[in-house]
Short mmCIF file of C-alpha atoms and ligand atoms in Angstrom, two decimals:
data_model
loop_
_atom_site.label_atom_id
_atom_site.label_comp_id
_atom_site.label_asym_id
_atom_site.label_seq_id
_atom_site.Cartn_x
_atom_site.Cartn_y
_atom_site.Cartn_z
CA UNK E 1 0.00 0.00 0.00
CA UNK E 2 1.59 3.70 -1.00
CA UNK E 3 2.40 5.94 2.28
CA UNK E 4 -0.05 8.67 2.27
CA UNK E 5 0.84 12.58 3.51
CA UNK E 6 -0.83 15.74 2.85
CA UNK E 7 0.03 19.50 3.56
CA UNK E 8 -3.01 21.08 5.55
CA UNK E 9 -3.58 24.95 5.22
CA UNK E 10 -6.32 27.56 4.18
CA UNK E 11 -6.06 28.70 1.17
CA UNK E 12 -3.80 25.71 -0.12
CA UNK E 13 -4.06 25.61 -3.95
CA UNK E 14 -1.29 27.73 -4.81
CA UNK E 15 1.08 24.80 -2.40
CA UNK E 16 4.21 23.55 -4.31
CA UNK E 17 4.83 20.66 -1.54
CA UNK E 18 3.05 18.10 -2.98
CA UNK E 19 5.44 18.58 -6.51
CA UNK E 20 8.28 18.54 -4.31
CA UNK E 21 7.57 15.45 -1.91
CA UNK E 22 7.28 13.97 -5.13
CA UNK E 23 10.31 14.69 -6.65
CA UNK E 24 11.93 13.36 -2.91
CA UNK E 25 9.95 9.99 -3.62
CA UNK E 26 10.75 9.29 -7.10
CA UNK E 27 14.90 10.46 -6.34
CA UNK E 28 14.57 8.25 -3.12
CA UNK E 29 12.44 5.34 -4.58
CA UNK E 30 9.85 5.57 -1.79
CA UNK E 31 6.20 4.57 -2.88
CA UNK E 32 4.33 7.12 -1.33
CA UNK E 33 1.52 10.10 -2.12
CA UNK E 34 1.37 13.25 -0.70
CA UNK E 35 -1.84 15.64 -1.28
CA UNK E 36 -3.19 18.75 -0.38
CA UNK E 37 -5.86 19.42 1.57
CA UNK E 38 -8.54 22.35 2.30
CA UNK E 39 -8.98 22.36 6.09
CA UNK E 40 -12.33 24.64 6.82
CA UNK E 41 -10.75 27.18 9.36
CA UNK E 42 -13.29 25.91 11.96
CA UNK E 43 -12.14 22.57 11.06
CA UNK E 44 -8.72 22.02 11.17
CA UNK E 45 -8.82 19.26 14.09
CA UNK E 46 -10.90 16.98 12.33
CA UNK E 47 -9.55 17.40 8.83
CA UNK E 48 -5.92 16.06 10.10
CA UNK E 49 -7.94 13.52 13.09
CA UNK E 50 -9.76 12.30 9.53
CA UNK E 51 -6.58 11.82 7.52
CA UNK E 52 -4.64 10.08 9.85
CA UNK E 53 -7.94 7.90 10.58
CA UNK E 54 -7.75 6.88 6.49
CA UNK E 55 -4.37 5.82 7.24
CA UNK E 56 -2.37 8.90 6.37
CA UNK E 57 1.09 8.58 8.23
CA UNK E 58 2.04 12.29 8.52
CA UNK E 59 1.20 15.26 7.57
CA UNK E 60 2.86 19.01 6.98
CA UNK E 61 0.74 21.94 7.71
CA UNK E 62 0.50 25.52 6.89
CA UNK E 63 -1.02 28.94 7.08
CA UNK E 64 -3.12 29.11 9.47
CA UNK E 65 -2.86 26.26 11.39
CA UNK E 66 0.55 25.86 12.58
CA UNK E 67 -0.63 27.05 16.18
CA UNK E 68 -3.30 24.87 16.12
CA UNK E 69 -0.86 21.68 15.23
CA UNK E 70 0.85 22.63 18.02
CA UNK E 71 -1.97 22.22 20.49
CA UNK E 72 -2.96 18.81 18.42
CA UNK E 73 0.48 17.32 19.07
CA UNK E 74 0.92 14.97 21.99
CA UNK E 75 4.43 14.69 21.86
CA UNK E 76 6.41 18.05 20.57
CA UNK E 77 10.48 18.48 19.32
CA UNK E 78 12.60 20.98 21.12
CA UNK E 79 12.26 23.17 17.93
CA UNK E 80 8.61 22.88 17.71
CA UNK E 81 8.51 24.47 21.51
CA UNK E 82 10.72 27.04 21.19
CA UNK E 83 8.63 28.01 17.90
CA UNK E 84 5.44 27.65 19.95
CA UNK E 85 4.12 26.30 16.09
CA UNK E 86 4.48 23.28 14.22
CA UNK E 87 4.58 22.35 10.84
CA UNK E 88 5.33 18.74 10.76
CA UNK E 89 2.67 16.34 12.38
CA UNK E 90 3.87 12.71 12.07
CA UNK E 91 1.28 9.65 13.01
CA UNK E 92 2.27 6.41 15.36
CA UNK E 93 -0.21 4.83 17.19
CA UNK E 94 -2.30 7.12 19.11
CA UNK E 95 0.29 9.69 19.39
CA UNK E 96 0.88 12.59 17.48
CA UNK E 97 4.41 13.86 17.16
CA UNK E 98 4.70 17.45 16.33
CA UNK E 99 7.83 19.11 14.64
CA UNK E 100 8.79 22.37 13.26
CA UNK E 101 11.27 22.34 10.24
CA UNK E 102 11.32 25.78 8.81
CA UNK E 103 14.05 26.76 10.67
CA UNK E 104 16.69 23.92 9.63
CA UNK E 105 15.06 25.09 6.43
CA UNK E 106 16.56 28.34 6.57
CA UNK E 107 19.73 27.24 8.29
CA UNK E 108 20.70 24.92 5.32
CA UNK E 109 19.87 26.94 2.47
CA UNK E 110 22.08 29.78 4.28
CA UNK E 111 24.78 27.35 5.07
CA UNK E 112 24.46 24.50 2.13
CA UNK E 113 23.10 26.80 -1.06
CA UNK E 114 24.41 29.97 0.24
CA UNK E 115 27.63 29.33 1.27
CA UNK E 116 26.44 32.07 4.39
CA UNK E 117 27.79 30.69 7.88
CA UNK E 118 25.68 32.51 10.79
CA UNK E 119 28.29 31.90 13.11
CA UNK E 120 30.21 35.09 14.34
CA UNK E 121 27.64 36.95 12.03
CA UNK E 122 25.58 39.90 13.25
CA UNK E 123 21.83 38.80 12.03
CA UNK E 124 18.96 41.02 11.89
CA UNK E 125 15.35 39.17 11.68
CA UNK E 126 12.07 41.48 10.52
CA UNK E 127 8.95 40.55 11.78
CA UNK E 128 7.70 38.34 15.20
CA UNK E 129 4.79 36.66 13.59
CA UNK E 130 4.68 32.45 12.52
CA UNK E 131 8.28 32.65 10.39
CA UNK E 132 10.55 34.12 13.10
CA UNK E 133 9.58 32.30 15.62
CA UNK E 134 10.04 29.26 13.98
CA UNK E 135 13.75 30.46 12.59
CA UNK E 136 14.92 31.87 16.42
CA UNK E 137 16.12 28.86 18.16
CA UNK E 138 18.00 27.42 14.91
CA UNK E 139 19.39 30.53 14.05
CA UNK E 140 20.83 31.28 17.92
CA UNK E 141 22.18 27.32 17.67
CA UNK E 142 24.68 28.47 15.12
CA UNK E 143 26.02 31.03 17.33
CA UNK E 144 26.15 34.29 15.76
CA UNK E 145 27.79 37.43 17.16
CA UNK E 146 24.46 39.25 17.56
CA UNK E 147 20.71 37.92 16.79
CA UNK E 148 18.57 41.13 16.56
CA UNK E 149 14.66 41.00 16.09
CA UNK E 150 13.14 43.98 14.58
CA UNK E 151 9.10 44.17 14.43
CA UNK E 152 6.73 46.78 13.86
CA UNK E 153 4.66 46.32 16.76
CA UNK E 154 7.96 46.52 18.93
CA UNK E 155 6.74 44.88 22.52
CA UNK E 156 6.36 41.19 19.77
CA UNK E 157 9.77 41.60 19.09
CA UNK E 158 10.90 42.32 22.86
CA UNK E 159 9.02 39.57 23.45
CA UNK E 160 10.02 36.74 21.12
CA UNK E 161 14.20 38.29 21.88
CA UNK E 162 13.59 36.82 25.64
CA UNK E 163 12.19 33.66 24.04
CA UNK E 164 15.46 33.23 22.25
CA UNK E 165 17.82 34.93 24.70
CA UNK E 166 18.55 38.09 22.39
CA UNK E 167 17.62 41.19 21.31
CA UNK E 168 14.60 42.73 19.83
CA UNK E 169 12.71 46.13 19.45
CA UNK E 170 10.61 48.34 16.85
CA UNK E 171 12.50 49.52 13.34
CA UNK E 172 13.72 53.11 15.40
CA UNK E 173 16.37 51.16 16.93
CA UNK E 174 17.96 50.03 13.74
CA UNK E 175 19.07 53.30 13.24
CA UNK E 176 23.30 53.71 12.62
CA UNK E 177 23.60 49.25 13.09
CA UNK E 178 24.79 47.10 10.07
CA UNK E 179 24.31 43.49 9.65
CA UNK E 180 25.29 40.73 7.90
CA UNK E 181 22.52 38.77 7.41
CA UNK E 182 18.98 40.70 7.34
CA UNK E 183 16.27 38.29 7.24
CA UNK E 184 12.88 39.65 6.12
CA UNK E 185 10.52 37.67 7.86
CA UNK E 186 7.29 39.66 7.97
CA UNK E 187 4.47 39.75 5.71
CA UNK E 188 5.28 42.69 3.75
CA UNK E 189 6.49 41.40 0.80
CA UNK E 190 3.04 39.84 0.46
CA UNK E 191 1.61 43.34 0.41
CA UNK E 192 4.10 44.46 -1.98
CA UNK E 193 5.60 46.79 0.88
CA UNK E 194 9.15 47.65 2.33
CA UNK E 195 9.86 47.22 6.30
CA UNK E 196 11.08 51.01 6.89
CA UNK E 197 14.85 50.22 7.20
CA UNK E 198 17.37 52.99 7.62
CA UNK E 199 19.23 53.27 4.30
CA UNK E 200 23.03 51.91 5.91
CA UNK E 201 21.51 48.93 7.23
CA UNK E 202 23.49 46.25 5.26
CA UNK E 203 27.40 45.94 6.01
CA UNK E 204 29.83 45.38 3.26
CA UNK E 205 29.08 42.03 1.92
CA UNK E 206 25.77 41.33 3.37
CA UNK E 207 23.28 39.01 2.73
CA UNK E 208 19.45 40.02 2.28
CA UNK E 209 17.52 37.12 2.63
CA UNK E 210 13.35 37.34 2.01
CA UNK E 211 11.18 34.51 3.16
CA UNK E 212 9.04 34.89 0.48
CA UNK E 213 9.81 33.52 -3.11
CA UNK E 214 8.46 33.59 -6.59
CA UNK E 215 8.90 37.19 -7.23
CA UNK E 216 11.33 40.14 -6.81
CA UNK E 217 10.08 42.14 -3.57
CA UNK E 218 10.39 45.45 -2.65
CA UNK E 219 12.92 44.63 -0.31
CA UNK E 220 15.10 42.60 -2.55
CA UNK E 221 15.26 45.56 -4.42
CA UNK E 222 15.84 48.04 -1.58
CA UNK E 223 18.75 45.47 -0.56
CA UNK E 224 20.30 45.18 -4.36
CA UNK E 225 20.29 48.59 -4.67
CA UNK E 226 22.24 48.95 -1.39
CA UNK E 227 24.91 46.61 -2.82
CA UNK E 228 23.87 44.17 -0.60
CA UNK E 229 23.95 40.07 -1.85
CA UNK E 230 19.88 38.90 -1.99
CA UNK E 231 18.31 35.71 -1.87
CA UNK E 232 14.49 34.99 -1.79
CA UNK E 233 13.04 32.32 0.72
CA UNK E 234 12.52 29.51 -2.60
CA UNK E 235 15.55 27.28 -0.92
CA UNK E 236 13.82 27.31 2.74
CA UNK E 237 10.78 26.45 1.05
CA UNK E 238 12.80 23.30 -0.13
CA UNK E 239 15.08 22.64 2.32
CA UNK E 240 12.22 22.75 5.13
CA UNK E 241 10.58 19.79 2.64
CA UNK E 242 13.50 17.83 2.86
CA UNK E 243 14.15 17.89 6.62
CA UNK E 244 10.07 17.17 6.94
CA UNK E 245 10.54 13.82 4.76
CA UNK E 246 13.58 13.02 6.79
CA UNK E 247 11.40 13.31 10.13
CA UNK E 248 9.09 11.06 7.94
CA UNK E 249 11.25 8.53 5.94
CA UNK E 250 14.10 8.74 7.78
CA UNK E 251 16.28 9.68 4.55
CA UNK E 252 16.83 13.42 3.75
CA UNK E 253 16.93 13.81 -0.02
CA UNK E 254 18.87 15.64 -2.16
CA UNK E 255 17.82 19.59 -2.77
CA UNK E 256 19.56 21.27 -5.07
CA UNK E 257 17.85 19.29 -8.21
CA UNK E 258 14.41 20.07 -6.84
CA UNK E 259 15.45 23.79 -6.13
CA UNK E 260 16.49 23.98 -9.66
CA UNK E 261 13.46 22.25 -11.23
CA UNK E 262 11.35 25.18 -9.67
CA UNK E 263 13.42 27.99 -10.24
CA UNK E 264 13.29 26.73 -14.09
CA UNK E 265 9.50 26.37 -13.65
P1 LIG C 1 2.51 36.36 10.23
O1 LIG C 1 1.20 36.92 9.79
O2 LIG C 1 2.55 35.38 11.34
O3 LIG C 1 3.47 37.58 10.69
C1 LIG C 1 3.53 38.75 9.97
C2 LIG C 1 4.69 39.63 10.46
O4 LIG C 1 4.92 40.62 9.47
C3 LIG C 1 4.40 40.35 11.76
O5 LIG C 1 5.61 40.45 12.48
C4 LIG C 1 3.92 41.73 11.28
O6 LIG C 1 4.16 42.77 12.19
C5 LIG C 1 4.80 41.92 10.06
N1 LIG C 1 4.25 42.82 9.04
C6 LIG C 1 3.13 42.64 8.31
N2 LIG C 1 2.98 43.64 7.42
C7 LIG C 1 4.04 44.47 7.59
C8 LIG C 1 4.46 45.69 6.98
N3 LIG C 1 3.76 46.24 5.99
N4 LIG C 1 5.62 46.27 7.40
C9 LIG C 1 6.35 45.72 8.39
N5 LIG C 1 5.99 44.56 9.02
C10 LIG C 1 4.86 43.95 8.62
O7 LIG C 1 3.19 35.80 8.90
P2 LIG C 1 4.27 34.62 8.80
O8 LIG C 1 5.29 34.87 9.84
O9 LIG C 1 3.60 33.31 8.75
O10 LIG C 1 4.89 34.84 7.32
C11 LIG C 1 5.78 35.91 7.03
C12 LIG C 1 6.41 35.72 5.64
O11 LIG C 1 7.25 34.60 5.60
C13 LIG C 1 5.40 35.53 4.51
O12 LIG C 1 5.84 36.30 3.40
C14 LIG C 1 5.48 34.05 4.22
O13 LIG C 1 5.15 33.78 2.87
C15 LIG C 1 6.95 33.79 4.47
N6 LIG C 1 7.27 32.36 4.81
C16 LIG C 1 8.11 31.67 4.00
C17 LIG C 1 8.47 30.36 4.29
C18 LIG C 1 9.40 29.62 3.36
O14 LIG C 1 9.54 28.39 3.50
N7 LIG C 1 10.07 30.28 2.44
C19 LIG C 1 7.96 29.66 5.48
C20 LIG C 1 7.08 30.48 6.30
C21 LIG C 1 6.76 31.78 5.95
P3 LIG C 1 3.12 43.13 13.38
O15 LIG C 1 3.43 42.20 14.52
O16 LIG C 1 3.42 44.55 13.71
O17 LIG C 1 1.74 42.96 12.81
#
């Protein structure tokens, strides 16, 4: 019988997991299908209670339910409490292990498709909503220099900083710092808007990283034109797959061929 998984979120059409998860099968020879599903927002609980009911063995889950996966998991990682979210559900028995992957998923696209080592590095996250807190804990494990979270409701970021044992505030206190790394992590992009960042935010050589993928945002732009290195969150997208089937199938597969395919796409 083929493995079943699904990704569970609201809206979920526009999801590229299931054409990834089965790119990992057919490279790693695994017989299984992965879908996606529709969860009503009231409904969420019973969708995933359903699935794993019809014999699905694990599931990922997205926007907006990765609070309420949390809650639903009986058992939880160490990265999937420190994110207070999860985004990995996997089945045994009656119990339902919860695990959050999106920040490995940003660690090795930095590290392995970036060539971008955090540690030593002064690192700037934007935003305190789902995304940084699920990047905190992996990032600080990497030892940087300096992990600073910038949000525009500042008490979220002062906040989530004591959750992760560093600092955090509202954009004002960016003003005269450089980083290495700047991380845009809030929904911005999705609006088509810029975090207001003081123009001499990137040090020589930085990296601008945005979370979000498939188009060139506003602040990829901001950080080109600033000189600064930029990469768009399509590689965390992929690399938080593969560390997902590796909590499943206990193989990670290889990336880079499936972040290619989709940049091509
Ligand atoms: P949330 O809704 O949980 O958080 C939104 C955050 O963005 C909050 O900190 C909010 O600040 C801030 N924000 C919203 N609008 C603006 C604005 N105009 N200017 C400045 N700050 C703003 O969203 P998520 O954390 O779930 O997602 C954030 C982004 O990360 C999205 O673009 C998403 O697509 C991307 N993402 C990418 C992943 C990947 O694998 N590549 C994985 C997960 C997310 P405030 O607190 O003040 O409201």
């Amino acid at each position: 019988m083929t493995d079943r998984y699904a990704v569970f979120g609201n809206p979920i059409a526009h999801t590229k997991s299931p054409g990834i998860h089965a790119e990992f099968a057919r490279q790693t020879g695994q017989d299984l299908a992965y879908e996606a599903i529709e969860a009503p927002l009231d409904g969420f609980r019973a969708a995933v209670l359903a699935f794993r009911d019809a014999g699905g063995l694990g599931a990922n889950v997205t926007v907006p339910f990765k609070e309420q996966a949390f809650v639903l998991a009986t058992q939880r990682s160490d990265r999937a409490d420190a994110a207070g979210a999860v985004n990995t559900l996997r089945f045994e028995g009656d119990e339902i292990m919860g695990d959050n992957t999106d920040g490995a998923g940003l660690v090795s696209d930095l590290v392995d498709n970036l060539a971008f080592d955090p540690a030593g590095q002064r690192i700037l996250l934007l935003g305190a909503g789902g995304a940084a807190r699920g990047v905190g804990l992996p990032l600080m494990e990497r030892e940087p220099y300096e992990l600073f979270i910038a949000n525009r409701t500042a008490y979220k970021a002062r906040e989530l900083s004591a959750r992760f044992d560093c600092y955090g505030g509202g954009f004002e206190a960016l003003e005269g710092r450089q980083f290495d790394l700047v991380i845009n992590a809030t929904a911005a992009s999705l609006a088509g808007e810029l975090p207001p960042l003081p123009d001499d935010i990137f040090a020589e050589g930085a990296l601008a990283y945005d979370m979000m993928y498939g188009r060139e945002t506003p602040f990829m732009s901001f950080a080109r034109a600033r000189g600064a290195r930029v990469a768009d969150g399509l590689g965390m997208l992929v690399e938080q797959a593969a560390e997902a089937f590796l909590v499943w199938r206990g193989v990670r597969p290889q990336t880079a061929p499936v972040i290619a395919m989709l940049r091509a796409a």
